Amino acid sequence: MSNRVIIFDTTLRDGEQSPGASMNAAEKLRLATQLEKLGVDVIEAGFPAASDGDLDAVSRIAAKLDKAQVAALARTSKDDIDRAWQAISHAAKPRIHTFIATSDIHLEYKLKMTRDEVVQTAVEAVKYAKSFTDNVEFSSEDGSRSDRDYLCRVFEAAIEAGATTINLPDTVGYAVPEEFAEMVSYVISHTPNIHKAVFSVHCHNDLGLATANTIAAIKAGARQAEVTINGIGERAGNTSLEEVVMALHTRQNILPASTSINTEFIHPTSRLVSMITGIMVQPNKAIVGANAFAHEAGIHQDGVLKNRMTYEIMKPETIGLSANKLVLGKHSGRHALRTHLKDLGYDLSNEEVNLVFEKFKELADKKKHIVDEDLEVIVTEGILRTSDVFQLEYLHVTAGTTVLPMASVKLQIHGRSVQSAGYGNGPIDAAFNTIANLTDTGSELLRFSISALTGGTDAQGEVTVRLRENGLTALGKGADPDIITASARAYVNGLNRLEYLKTHPIKETSPV
Ligand code: KIV
Ligand code: ZN
């Protein structure tokens, strides 16, 4: 058996099912391009049956990528498979990924089908998908809670029908590593034609065990891992790409398996996902958290200075974290900026680079050192959100110990300038009240958080808001050396995301 583990990234499909993580087509395309650069083997670009928007985004990704396989998800219906094929037929390396649940609980309550009917449906779907492409993946949804012998029967039939990848999902994140490894071994050894397909696993993180289960499955013989960047995904998320890849990379002595991932792009890709989705990783998140390589205790710092290996099992450079985070200053030129942006995953047009350069110079006048995080904010606010309904043109606030906090705000709404003034409990409240009046929003502010992007008093304040309107929730992000401006930007960004969601509703047909 080959020791190469295929990395199947589903950030754009299962990852996008994270609450508030919906991305527009341009953002998806940008992320897909970065995933290809990261060296991902298969990119699950979306679920085309869910909406026309999804189909369009998958189709654009399929047209652009030439190295990675582009997978489209489909239930076992002909309609779903037709739409999946419509979206990826022009891809250099298309894959149809079809799935049906196999656990008794799903069969009885959700599908209302017998075991025999599910086998037959799976076979028909795989055969139908196979009429379009040789590259067909079959998944047994809720596989980890399915009867093992039945699972072997379904897999054998799916392989017989032409599936080239068989995926066993722990859909509800219920498995524990030893048990899951045993199940994988059992299914591999009791499915007679399993050698004709790649065995894959897809784990969810409800018990915080997704990475452990995936690694255990790889040890038991799985050769495809389905993962997402930063572990984003439905509920508690999916297995995180960076954790699996770095575990394999770091523990070669007991995990002799390799991947195609260019590890130095892990950190930029993680940041890109955070910037696009607005979902920041927790500081103590393995591999990509802000503190993952920070040594706080004096005794650790002392050890690291003497020999890094005393407390560091991985080098930060391996995942693309530069030791020297200072990247550009006031005198840096357009060329240096463009090169650096490329490394961060932003391959911009001349026009876009010019726009970023302008903003970069403005910021460099306010702030001495411009670091990666500052550039990411400029790009996300200025370039990735070009179709915004609302744009902040002007903000002026008065606040202090003896005055009533007041804000004057000028916004562009659908390109038309409007302005107003308002009061509040504090300057941020005043700014938010005024923006709410101008935009006539019915949204509710669920969360507001503020943090410094980097150390020092000239650091940019980074604000995240969470808004809800008519059952839709959206995150908004904004950054600025002035925290009130950062807050206003975040609020406007959140309102724009809500507007986007109104026209691109999160899939009601989400498969899991
Ligand atoms: O979690 C799951 O079961 C899935 C399948 C569609 C693979 O996402
Ligand atoms: Zn899933």
Short mmCIF file of C-alpha atoms and ligand atoms in Angstrom, two decimals:
data_model
loop_
_atom_site.label_atom_id
_atom_site.label_comp_id
_atom_site.label_asym_id
_atom_site.label_seq_id
_atom_site.Cartn_x
_atom_site.Cartn_y
_atom_site.Cartn_z
CA MET A 1 0.00 0.00 0.00
CA SER A 2 1.27 3.45 -0.91
CA ASN A 3 2.15 5.73 1.98
CA ARG A 4 0.93 8.82 0.26
CA VAL A 5 -2.16 10.34 1.92
CA ILE A 6 -4.41 12.26 -0.46
CA ILE A 7 -5.49 15.59 1.02
CA PHE A 8 -9.10 16.38 0.15
CA ASP A 9 -9.98 19.87 1.28
CA THR A 10 -13.63 20.70 1.88
CA THR A 11 -13.25 24.23 3.26
CA LEU A 12 -15.34 25.53 0.37
CA ARG A 13 -18.16 23.03 0.97
CA ASP A 14 -18.34 21.61 4.52
CA GLY A 15 -16.28 24.56 5.83
CA GLU A 16 -18.72 26.97 4.28
CA GLN A 17 -21.47 25.25 6.27
CA SER A 18 -20.02 26.89 9.43
CA PRO A 19 -22.55 29.40 10.71
CA GLY A 20 -21.74 32.80 9.20
CA ALA A 21 -18.96 31.47 6.94
CA SER A 22 -20.65 31.93 3.59
CA MET A 23 -18.34 33.28 0.91
CA ASN A 24 -19.11 34.94 -2.38
CA ALA A 25 -17.91 33.52 -5.72
CA ALA A 26 -14.88 35.83 -5.95
CA GLU A 27 -13.79 34.88 -2.44
CA LYS A 28 -14.24 31.19 -3.20
CA LEU A 29 -12.17 31.50 -6.33
CA ARG A 30 -9.40 33.26 -4.45
CA LEU A 31 -9.39 30.61 -1.76
CA ALA A 32 -9.45 27.76 -4.27
CA THR A 33 -6.42 29.25 -6.02
CA GLN A 34 -4.60 29.43 -2.70
CA LEU A 35 -5.57 25.84 -1.85
CA GLU A 36 -4.05 24.72 -5.13
CA LYS A 37 -0.87 26.60 -4.25
CA LEU A 38 -0.90 24.89 -0.85
CA GLY A 39 -0.72 21.59 -2.74
CA VAL A 40 -4.14 20.17 -1.90
CA ASP A 41 -4.89 17.11 -4.10
CA VAL A 42 -8.68 17.45 -4.24
CA ILE A 43 -10.68 20.62 -3.65
CA GLU A 44 -14.35 20.08 -2.89
CA ALA A 45 -15.57 23.32 -4.37
CA GLY A 46 -19.23 23.17 -3.34
CA PHE A 47 -22.62 21.58 -3.57
CA PRO A 48 -24.06 22.76 -6.92
CA ALA A 49 -27.57 21.46 -6.22
CA ALA A 50 -27.86 23.82 -3.25
CA SER A 51 -28.25 27.02 -5.27
CA ASP A 52 -27.42 28.66 -8.59
CA GLY A 53 -24.81 30.71 -6.77
CA ASP A 54 -23.07 27.52 -5.62
CA LEU A 55 -23.18 26.05 -9.09
CA ASP A 56 -21.69 29.22 -10.54
CA ALA A 57 -18.90 29.37 -7.94
CA VAL A 58 -17.98 25.70 -8.48
CA SER A 59 -18.03 26.21 -12.23
CA ARG A 60 -15.65 29.18 -12.02
CA ILE A 61 -13.29 27.23 -9.80
CA ALA A 62 -13.42 24.28 -12.19
CA ALA A 63 -12.48 26.57 -15.07
CA LYS A 64 -9.54 28.10 -13.25
CA LEU A 65 -7.68 25.22 -11.60
CA ASP A 66 -5.50 22.82 -13.53
CA LYS A 67 -3.45 20.96 -10.92
CA ALA A 68 -5.93 20.04 -8.20
CA GLN A 69 -8.91 17.78 -8.77
CA VAL A 70 -12.15 19.72 -8.39
CA ALA A 71 -14.93 17.80 -6.66
CA ALA A 72 -18.62 18.69 -6.60
CA LEU A 73 -20.94 17.18 -4.00
CA ALA A 74 -24.25 15.56 -4.98
CA ARG A 75 -26.87 13.52 -3.20
CA THR A 76 -27.76 10.26 -4.94
CA SER A 77 -30.42 11.85 -7.15
CA LYS A 78 -29.96 12.27 -10.89
CA ASP A 79 -30.76 15.98 -10.58
CA ASP A 80 -27.99 16.54 -8.06
CA ILE A 81 -25.51 14.58 -10.13
CA ASP A 82 -26.52 16.47 -13.30
CA ARG A 83 -25.93 19.79 -11.56
CA ALA A 84 -22.62 18.59 -10.12
CA TRP A 85 -21.48 17.58 -13.60
CA GLN A 86 -22.74 20.82 -15.12
CA ALA A 87 -20.51 22.67 -12.66
CA ILE A 88 -17.31 20.64 -13.16
CA SER A 89 -17.51 19.11 -16.64
CA HIS A 90 -14.93 21.60 -17.93
CA ALA A 91 -12.47 21.04 -15.05
CA ALA A 92 -9.03 19.65 -15.89
CA LYS A 93 -9.57 16.96 -13.25
CA PRO A 94 -13.24 16.67 -12.26
CA ARG A 95 -14.59 14.43 -9.49
CA ILE A 96 -18.23 13.74 -8.62
CA HIS A 97 -18.76 13.05 -4.94
CA THR A 98 -22.09 11.39 -4.21
CA PHE A 99 -23.39 10.33 -0.81
CA ILE A 100 -26.25 8.68 1.03
CA ALA A 101 -26.70 7.86 4.71
CA THR A 102 -26.13 4.28 5.86
CA SER A 103 -26.89 4.29 9.60
CA ASP A 104 -30.14 2.70 10.74
CA ILE A 105 -31.22 5.90 12.48
CA HIS A 106 -30.87 7.90 9.25
CA LEU A 107 -32.53 5.16 7.21
CA GLU A 108 -35.51 4.94 9.53
CA TYR A 109 -36.16 8.59 10.37
CA LYS A 110 -34.59 10.65 7.58
CA LEU A 111 -34.60 8.57 4.41
CA LYS A 112 -37.42 6.18 5.30
CA MET A 113 -35.68 3.56 3.20
CA THR A 114 -34.65 -0.04 3.77
CA ARG A 115 -31.04 -1.14 3.71
CA ASP A 116 -31.57 -2.83 0.34
CA GLU A 117 -33.06 0.33 -1.12
CA VAL A 118 -30.06 2.36 0.03
CA VAL A 119 -27.63 -0.08 -1.58
CA GLN A 120 -29.58 0.08 -4.82
CA THR A 121 -29.77 3.89 -4.75
CA ALA A 122 -26.04 4.16 -4.07
CA VAL A 123 -25.24 1.81 -6.94
CA GLU A 124 -27.49 3.69 -9.38
CA ALA A 125 -26.00 7.03 -8.34
CA VAL A 126 -22.42 5.83 -8.72
CA LYS A 127 -23.21 4.29 -12.13
CA TYR A 128 -24.87 7.51 -13.24
CA ALA A 129 -21.94 9.63 -12.04
CA LYS A 130 -19.59 7.20 -13.74
CA SER A 131 -21.34 7.87 -17.06
CA PHE A 132 -19.82 11.38 -16.84
CA THR A 133 -16.40 10.75 -15.30
CA ASP A 134 -14.17 7.94 -14.12
CA ASN A 135 -13.39 9.85 -10.96
CA VAL A 136 -16.30 9.10 -8.60
CA GLU A 137 -16.29 9.23 -4.82
CA PHE A 138 -18.97 7.58 -2.75
CA SER A 139 -19.64 8.53 0.91
CA SER A 140 -21.73 6.68 3.47
CA GLU A 141 -23.13 9.53 5.54
CA ASP A 142 -23.15 8.76 9.28
CA GLY A 143 -20.87 5.85 8.43
CA SER A 144 -19.29 5.68 11.89
CA ARG A 145 -22.72 4.85 13.39
CA SER A 146 -23.58 2.33 10.71
CA ASP A 147 -23.50 -1.43 11.04
CA ARG A 148 -20.02 -2.55 9.96
CA ASP A 149 -21.09 -5.48 7.84
CA TYR A 150 -23.74 -3.41 6.13
CA LEU A 151 -21.14 -0.74 5.43
CA CYS A 152 -18.91 -3.36 3.79
CA ARG A 153 -21.87 -4.41 1.65
CA VAL A 154 -22.60 -0.83 0.55
CA PHE A 155 -18.95 -0.13 -0.19
CA GLU A 156 -18.50 -3.36 -2.13
CA ALA A 157 -21.53 -2.52 -4.25
CA ALA A 158 -20.41 1.08 -4.80
CA ILE A 159 -16.93 -0.03 -5.89
CA GLU A 160 -18.46 -2.64 -8.15
CA ALA A 161 -20.56 0.16 -9.69
CA GLY A 162 -17.41 2.17 -10.36
CA ALA A 163 -16.55 4.27 -7.31
CA THR A 164 -12.83 5.00 -7.18
CA THR A 165 -12.85 6.54 -3.71
CA ILE A 166 -14.85 5.23 -0.77
CA ASN A 167 -15.35 7.64 2.12
CA LEU A 168 -16.31 6.73 5.66
CA PRO A 169 -17.57 9.86 7.46
CA ASP A 170 -17.91 10.36 11.19
CA THR A 171 -20.69 12.79 10.37
CA VAL A 172 -21.71 13.61 13.92
CA GLY A 173 -18.24 13.48 15.49
CA TYR A 174 -19.16 10.51 17.66
CA ALA A 175 -16.22 8.17 17.14
CA VAL A 176 -13.17 7.82 19.39
CA PRO A 177 -9.77 7.01 17.88
CA GLU A 178 -9.27 3.35 18.82
CA GLU A 179 -12.82 2.44 17.90
CA PHE A 180 -12.64 4.35 14.60
CA ALA A 181 -9.30 2.74 13.67
CA GLU A 182 -10.78 -0.69 14.38
CA MET A 183 -13.77 0.12 12.21
CA VAL A 184 -11.54 1.26 9.34
CA SER A 185 -9.42 -1.92 9.62
CA TYR A 186 -12.54 -4.07 9.74
CA VAL A 187 -14.14 -2.45 6.71
CA ILE A 188 -10.89 -2.59 4.73
CA SER A 189 -10.39 -6.25 5.48
CA HIS A 190 -14.02 -7.28 4.94
CA THR A 191 -14.74 -5.44 1.67
CA PRO A 192 -13.43 -7.84 -0.99
CA ASN A 193 -12.84 -5.28 -3.77
CA ILE A 194 -11.51 -2.48 -1.52
CA HIS A 195 -8.12 -2.59 -3.31
CA LYS A 196 -9.84 -1.05 -6.36
CA ALA A 197 -10.61 2.18 -4.47
CA VAL A 198 -8.90 4.72 -2.25
CA PHE A 199 -10.17 4.50 1.32
CA SER A 200 -11.02 7.92 2.76
CA VAL A 201 -12.23 9.30 6.09
CA HIS A 202 -14.12 12.49 6.89
CA CYS A 203 -14.37 13.42 10.56
CA HIS A 204 -16.29 16.05 12.47
CA ASN A 205 -15.04 17.56 15.69
CA ASP A 206 -18.01 17.41 18.06
CA LEU A 207 -15.94 15.69 20.75
CA GLY A 208 -12.71 17.45 19.79
CA LEU A 209 -11.42 14.17 18.30
CA ALA A 210 -11.52 14.84 14.56
CA THR A 211 -7.75 15.03 14.09
CA ALA A 212 -7.11 12.08 16.41
CA ASN A 213 -9.69 9.99 14.58
CA THR A 214 -8.26 10.91 11.19
CA ILE A 215 -4.71 10.05 12.25
CA ALA A 216 -5.93 6.76 13.77
CA ALA A 217 -7.71 5.96 10.50
CA ILE A 218 -4.58 6.71 8.49
CA LYS A 219 -2.64 4.34 10.74
CA ALA A 220 -5.33 1.74 10.05
CA GLY A 221 -4.99 2.11 6.28
CA ALA A 222 -7.03 5.14 5.14
CA ARG A 223 -5.25 6.97 2.32
CA GLN A 224 -7.42 10.05 1.86
CA ALA A 225 -8.13 12.57 4.62
CA GLU A 226 -11.01 15.01 4.23
CA VAL A 227 -10.14 18.23 6.02
CA THR A 228 -10.72 21.96 6.19
CA ILE A 229 -8.43 24.90 6.82
CA ASN A 230 -8.58 25.98 10.48
CA GLY A 231 -10.95 23.05 11.03
CA ILE A 232 -13.97 25.18 10.12
CA GLY A 233 -17.19 23.36 9.32
CA GLU A 234 -20.63 22.30 10.40
CA ARG A 235 -21.16 22.66 14.21
CA ALA A 236 -17.79 22.08 15.95
CA GLY A 237 -16.11 21.84 12.57
CA ASN A 238 -14.15 19.29 10.55
CA THR A 239 -10.69 17.80 10.87
CA SER A 240 -8.19 20.58 10.42
CA LEU A 241 -5.85 20.27 7.46
CA GLU A 242 -2.92 21.87 9.24
CA GLU A 243 -3.15 19.52 12.22
CA VAL A 244 -3.19 16.33 10.15
CA VAL A 245 -0.47 17.49 7.78
CA MET A 246 1.83 18.69 10.54
CA ALA A 247 1.23 15.58 12.65
CA LEU A 248 2.31 13.43 9.70
CA HIS A 249 5.21 15.76 8.98
CA THR A 250 6.43 15.95 12.58
CA ARG A 251 5.91 12.33 13.66
CA GLN A 252 7.39 10.55 10.64
CA ASN A 253 8.93 7.99 13.02
CA ILE A 254 5.54 6.55 13.92
CA LEU A 255 3.42 7.89 11.04
CA PRO A 256 5.33 7.01 7.90
CA ALA A 257 2.91 8.69 5.51
CA SER A 258 3.44 11.73 3.32
CA THR A 259 1.26 14.41 1.74
CA SER A 260 1.67 16.79 -1.18
CA ILE A 261 1.18 19.87 0.99
CA ASN A 262 3.65 22.76 0.66
CA THR A 263 3.68 23.41 4.39
CA GLU A 264 5.10 26.94 4.10
CA PHE A 265 1.71 28.06 2.74
CA ILE A 266 -0.21 26.75 5.75
CA HIS A 267 -0.10 29.96 7.74
CA PRO A 268 -0.95 32.35 4.85
CA THR A 269 -3.83 30.05 3.86
CA SER A 270 -5.14 29.94 7.41
CA ARG A 271 -5.07 33.74 7.57
CA LEU A 272 -6.79 33.99 4.19
CA VAL A 273 -9.63 31.77 5.41
CA SER A 274 -10.00 33.88 8.55
CA MET A 275 -10.02 37.10 6.58
CA ILE A 276 -12.55 35.84 4.05
CA THR A 277 -14.93 34.14 6.48
CA GLY A 278 -14.45 36.52 9.39
CA ILE A 279 -13.87 33.50 11.63
CA MET A 280 -10.65 34.02 13.55
CA VAL A 281 -8.84 31.04 15.02
CA GLN A 282 -8.57 30.81 18.78
CA PRO A 283 -5.11 31.97 19.99
CA ASN A 284 -4.24 28.53 21.38
CA LYS A 285 -5.31 26.64 18.23
CA ALA A 286 -2.71 24.03 17.27
CA ILE A 287 -0.37 25.03 14.42
CA VAL A 288 -2.06 28.27 13.31
CA GLY A 289 -3.18 29.96 16.56
CA ALA A 290 -1.44 33.23 17.44
CA ASN A 291 0.17 31.55 20.47
CA ALA A 292 1.07 28.27 18.79
CA PHE A 293 4.75 29.24 18.70
CA ALA A 294 4.82 31.78 21.54
CA HIS A 295 6.84 30.88 24.61
CA GLU A 296 5.64 32.75 27.65
CA ALA A 297 7.27 31.03 30.63
CA GLY A 298 10.79 32.28 31.41
CA ILE A 299 12.09 28.75 31.73
CA HIS A 300 10.79 27.91 28.26
CA GLN A 301 12.21 31.08 26.72
CA ASP A 302 15.56 30.31 28.27
CA GLY A 303 15.45 26.76 26.90
CA VAL A 304 14.48 27.91 23.40
CA LEU A 305 17.31 30.44 23.34
CA LYS A 306 19.76 27.67 24.22
CA ASN A 307 18.31 25.15 21.78
CA ARG A 308 14.96 25.55 20.04
CA MET A 309 14.27 21.84 20.17
CA THR A 310 13.96 22.00 23.97
CA TYR A 311 10.40 23.31 23.69
CA GLU A 312 9.67 23.54 19.95
CA ILE A 313 8.62 20.40 18.07
CA MET A 314 8.11 22.28 14.79
CA LYS A 315 9.85 25.25 13.22
CA PRO A 316 7.54 28.24 12.69
CA GLU A 317 9.13 28.73 9.25
CA THR A 318 7.85 25.29 8.21
CA ILE A 319 4.29 26.59 8.22
CA GLY A 320 5.27 29.94 6.69
CA LEU A 321 5.56 32.03 9.82
CA SER A 322 8.46 34.38 9.33
CA ALA A 323 10.56 35.03 12.44
CA ASN A 324 10.78 38.66 11.43
CA LYS A 325 7.23 39.88 11.04
CA LEU A 326 8.19 43.39 9.97
CA VAL A 327 7.51 43.35 6.26
CA LEU A 328 7.17 46.77 4.76
CA GLY A 329 7.60 50.40 5.70
CA LYS A 330 6.78 53.84 4.44
CA HIS A 331 9.45 53.69 1.77
CA SER A 332 8.63 50.29 0.36
CA GLY A 333 7.72 50.29 -3.31
CA ARG A 334 4.89 48.88 -5.34
CA HIS A 335 6.98 45.93 -6.52
CA ALA A 336 7.86 44.80 -2.97
CA LEU A 337 4.23 45.14 -2.02
CA ARG A 338 3.03 43.06 -4.97
CA THR A 339 5.57 40.29 -4.27
CA HIS A 340 4.64 40.16 -0.63
CA LEU A 341 0.92 40.09 -1.39
CA LYS A 342 1.50 37.12 -3.70
CA ASP A 343 3.17 35.21 -0.88
CA LEU A 344 0.12 35.88 1.26
CA GLY A 345 -2.15 34.40 -1.39
CA TYR A 346 -3.35 37.60 -3.05
CA ASP A 347 -2.57 37.52 -6.75
CA LEU A 348 -3.90 40.95 -7.62
CA SER A 349 -4.35 42.83 -10.87
CA ASN A 350 -2.36 46.05 -11.49
CA GLU A 351 -5.41 48.09 -10.65
CA GLU A 352 -5.93 46.24 -7.38
CA VAL A 353 -2.27 46.54 -6.41
CA ASN A 354 -2.51 50.29 -7.02
CA LEU A 355 -5.52 50.52 -4.73
CA VAL A 356 -3.81 48.53 -1.99
CA PHE A 357 -0.67 50.61 -2.44
CA GLU A 358 -2.62 53.81 -1.89
CA LYS A 359 -4.19 52.48 1.33
CA PHE A 360 -0.85 51.05 2.40
CA LYS A 361 0.78 54.48 2.09
CA GLU A 362 -2.07 56.06 4.05
CA LEU A 363 -1.59 53.52 6.83
CA ALA A 364 2.21 53.87 6.74
CA ASP A 365 1.72 57.57 7.52
CA LYS A 366 -0.16 56.62 10.68
CA LYS A 367 1.77 53.52 11.65
CA LYS A 368 5.52 52.94 11.38
CA HIS A 369 5.66 49.22 10.69
CA ILE A 370 3.22 47.48 8.38
CA VAL A 371 2.92 43.75 9.05
CA ASP A 372 1.13 40.93 7.23
CA GLU A 373 -2.05 41.32 9.25
CA ASP A 374 -2.28 45.02 8.27
CA LEU A 375 -1.95 44.15 4.59
CA GLU A 376 -4.57 41.43 4.86
CA VAL A 377 -7.02 43.91 6.33
CA ILE A 378 -6.37 46.40 3.53
CA VAL A 379 -6.91 43.72 0.90
CA THR A 380 -10.01 42.24 2.54
CA GLU A 381 -11.66 45.59 3.06
CA GLY A 382 -10.58 47.24 -0.16
CA ILE A 383 -10.44 44.48 -2.75
CA LEU A 384 -12.38 41.43 -1.68
CA ARG A 385 -15.52 43.39 -0.95
CA THR A 386 -16.00 45.39 -4.10
CA SER A 387 -19.71 44.64 -4.41
CA ASP A 388 -20.61 46.14 -1.04
CA VAL A 389 -23.97 47.84 -0.71
CA PHE A 390 -22.77 50.11 2.11
CA GLN A 391 -19.47 51.96 2.25
CA LEU A 392 -18.18 54.10 5.06
CA GLU A 393 -17.13 57.46 3.63
CA TYR A 394 -16.71 59.56 6.70
CA LEU A 395 -16.90 59.22 10.49
CA HIS A 396 -16.45 61.89 13.13
CA VAL A 397 -17.02 61.26 16.82
CA THR A 398 -16.89 63.46 19.88
CA ALA A 399 -16.48 61.77 23.22
CA GLY A 400 -14.80 62.42 26.55
CA THR A 401 -15.47 62.71 30.24
CA THR A 402 -17.84 65.68 30.03
CA VAL A 403 -19.59 65.49 26.65
CA LEU A 404 -22.45 63.43 25.34
CA PRO A 405 -20.93 60.96 22.84
CA MET A 406 -21.98 61.96 19.34
CA ALA A 407 -21.18 60.62 15.87
CA SER A 408 -21.54 62.11 12.39
CA VAL A 409 -21.47 59.49 9.67
CA LYS A 410 -21.49 59.65 5.89
CA LEU A 411 -22.18 56.42 4.01
CA GLN A 412 -22.53 55.43 0.40
CA ILE A 413 -25.56 53.25 -0.08
CA HIS A 414 -25.72 51.69 -3.54
CA GLY A 415 -23.32 54.44 -4.63
CA ARG A 416 -25.42 57.32 -3.25
CA SER A 417 -24.03 59.45 -0.37
CA VAL A 418 -26.17 59.89 2.74
CA GLN A 419 -25.26 61.40 6.11
CA SER A 420 -26.61 61.79 9.60
CA ALA A 421 -25.62 62.33 13.23
CA GLY A 422 -26.63 60.54 16.41
CA TYR A 423 -25.93 59.98 20.10
CA GLY A 424 -25.12 56.95 22.16
CA ASN A 425 -23.87 55.61 25.48
CA GLY A 426 -20.32 55.83 24.21
CA PRO A 427 -18.63 56.79 20.93
CA ILE A 428 -19.01 53.30 19.44
CA ASP A 429 -22.67 53.14 20.42
CA ALA A 430 -23.18 56.60 18.86
CA ALA A 431 -21.49 55.49 15.62
CA PHE A 432 -23.51 52.25 15.50
CA ASN A 433 -26.81 54.03 16.18
CA THR A 434 -26.14 56.49 13.39
CA ILE A 435 -25.14 53.76 10.92
CA ALA A 436 -28.22 51.74 11.91
CA ASN A 437 -30.45 54.75 11.19
CA LEU A 438 -28.83 55.49 7.86
CA THR A 439 -29.00 51.89 6.66
CA ASP A 440 -32.41 51.30 8.18
CA THR A 441 -31.19 47.90 9.28
CA GLY A 442 -33.41 45.56 11.25
CA SER A 443 -30.40 43.59 12.49
CA GLU A 444 -29.50 42.87 16.07
CA LEU A 445 -25.93 43.06 17.37
CA LEU A 446 -25.19 39.67 18.93
CA ARG A 447 -21.49 40.03 19.62
CA PHE A 448 -18.84 42.71 19.65
CA SER A 449 -15.16 41.99 20.28
CA ILE A 450 -12.06 44.06 19.91
CA SER A 451 -8.39 43.10 19.94
CA ALA A 452 -5.02 44.49 18.90
CA LEU A 453 -3.70 43.01 15.66
CA THR A 454 -0.10 43.32 16.81
CA GLY A 455 1.69 44.62 19.91
CA GLY A 456 2.42 48.31 20.59
CA THR A 457 0.22 51.34 21.02
CA ASP A 458 0.22 52.07 17.28
CA ALA A 459 -1.25 48.62 16.60
CA GLN A 460 -4.39 48.36 14.54
CA GLY A 461 -7.51 47.56 16.55
CA GLU A 462 -9.35 44.62 15.02
CA VAL A 463 -13.07 44.48 15.65
CA THR A 464 -15.42 41.57 15.01
CA VAL A 465 -19.20 41.92 15.19
CA ARG A 466 -21.87 39.31 14.83
CA LEU A 467 -25.25 40.43 13.49
CA ARG A 468 -28.58 38.68 13.15
CA GLU A 469 -31.59 39.55 11.01
CA ASN A 470 -34.55 37.32 10.20
CA GLY A 471 -32.71 34.15 11.13
CA LEU A 472 -29.58 35.07 9.13
CA THR A 473 -26.35 35.71 11.02
CA ALA A 474 -23.24 37.34 9.66
CA LEU A 475 -19.84 38.33 10.95
CA GLY A 476 -18.31 41.69 10.19
CA LYS A 477 -14.68 42.65 10.56
CA GLY A 478 -12.86 45.95 10.53
CA ALA A 479 -9.43 47.21 11.46
CA ASP A 480 -7.92 50.63 11.95
CA PRO A 481 -5.43 52.26 14.32
CA ASP A 482 -8.51 54.13 15.65
CA ILE A 483 -10.76 51.58 17.37
CA ILE A 484 -13.94 53.59 16.80
CA THR A 485 -13.28 53.66 13.05
CA ALA A 486 -12.42 49.93 13.22
CA SER A 487 -15.76 49.30 14.95
CA ALA A 488 -17.70 51.29 12.38
CA ARG A 489 -15.94 49.43 9.56
CA ALA A 490 -16.75 46.08 11.19
CA TYR A 491 -20.39 47.05 11.57
CA VAL A 492 -20.66 48.18 7.95
CA ASN A 493 -18.86 45.01 6.85
CA GLY A 494 -21.34 42.90 8.84
CA LEU A 495 -24.28 44.74 7.27
CA ASN A 496 -22.81 44.07 3.82
CA ARG A 497 -22.47 40.39 4.63
CA LEU A 498 -26.09 40.29 5.74
CA GLU A 499 -27.09 41.90 2.46
CA TYR A 500 -25.06 39.26 0.65
CA LEU A 501 -26.75 36.46 2.59
CA LYS A 502 -30.18 37.83 1.75
CA THR A 503 -29.46 37.28 -1.93
CA HIS A 504 -27.37 34.11 -1.44
CA PRO A 505 -29.17 32.30 1.37
CA ILE A 506 -27.23 29.58 3.17
CA LYS A 507 -28.28 26.32 1.63
CA GLU A 508 -31.46 24.98 3.10
CA THR A 509 -30.57 21.72 1.44
CA SER A 510 -27.33 21.40 3.39
CA PRO A 511 -26.62 17.70 3.35
CA VAL A 512 -25.48 17.29 6.95
O1 KIV B 1 -20.18 14.82 7.26
C1 KIV B 1 -20.57 14.18 6.27
O2 KIV B 1 -21.07 13.06 6.35
C2 KIV B 1 -20.43 14.84 4.97
C3 KIV B 1 -20.66 13.98 3.77
C4 KIV B 1 -21.46 14.68 2.75
C5 KIV B 1 -19.34 13.50 3.25
O3 KIV B 1 -20.09 15.99 4.89
ZN ZN B 2 -19.14 16.62 6.81
#
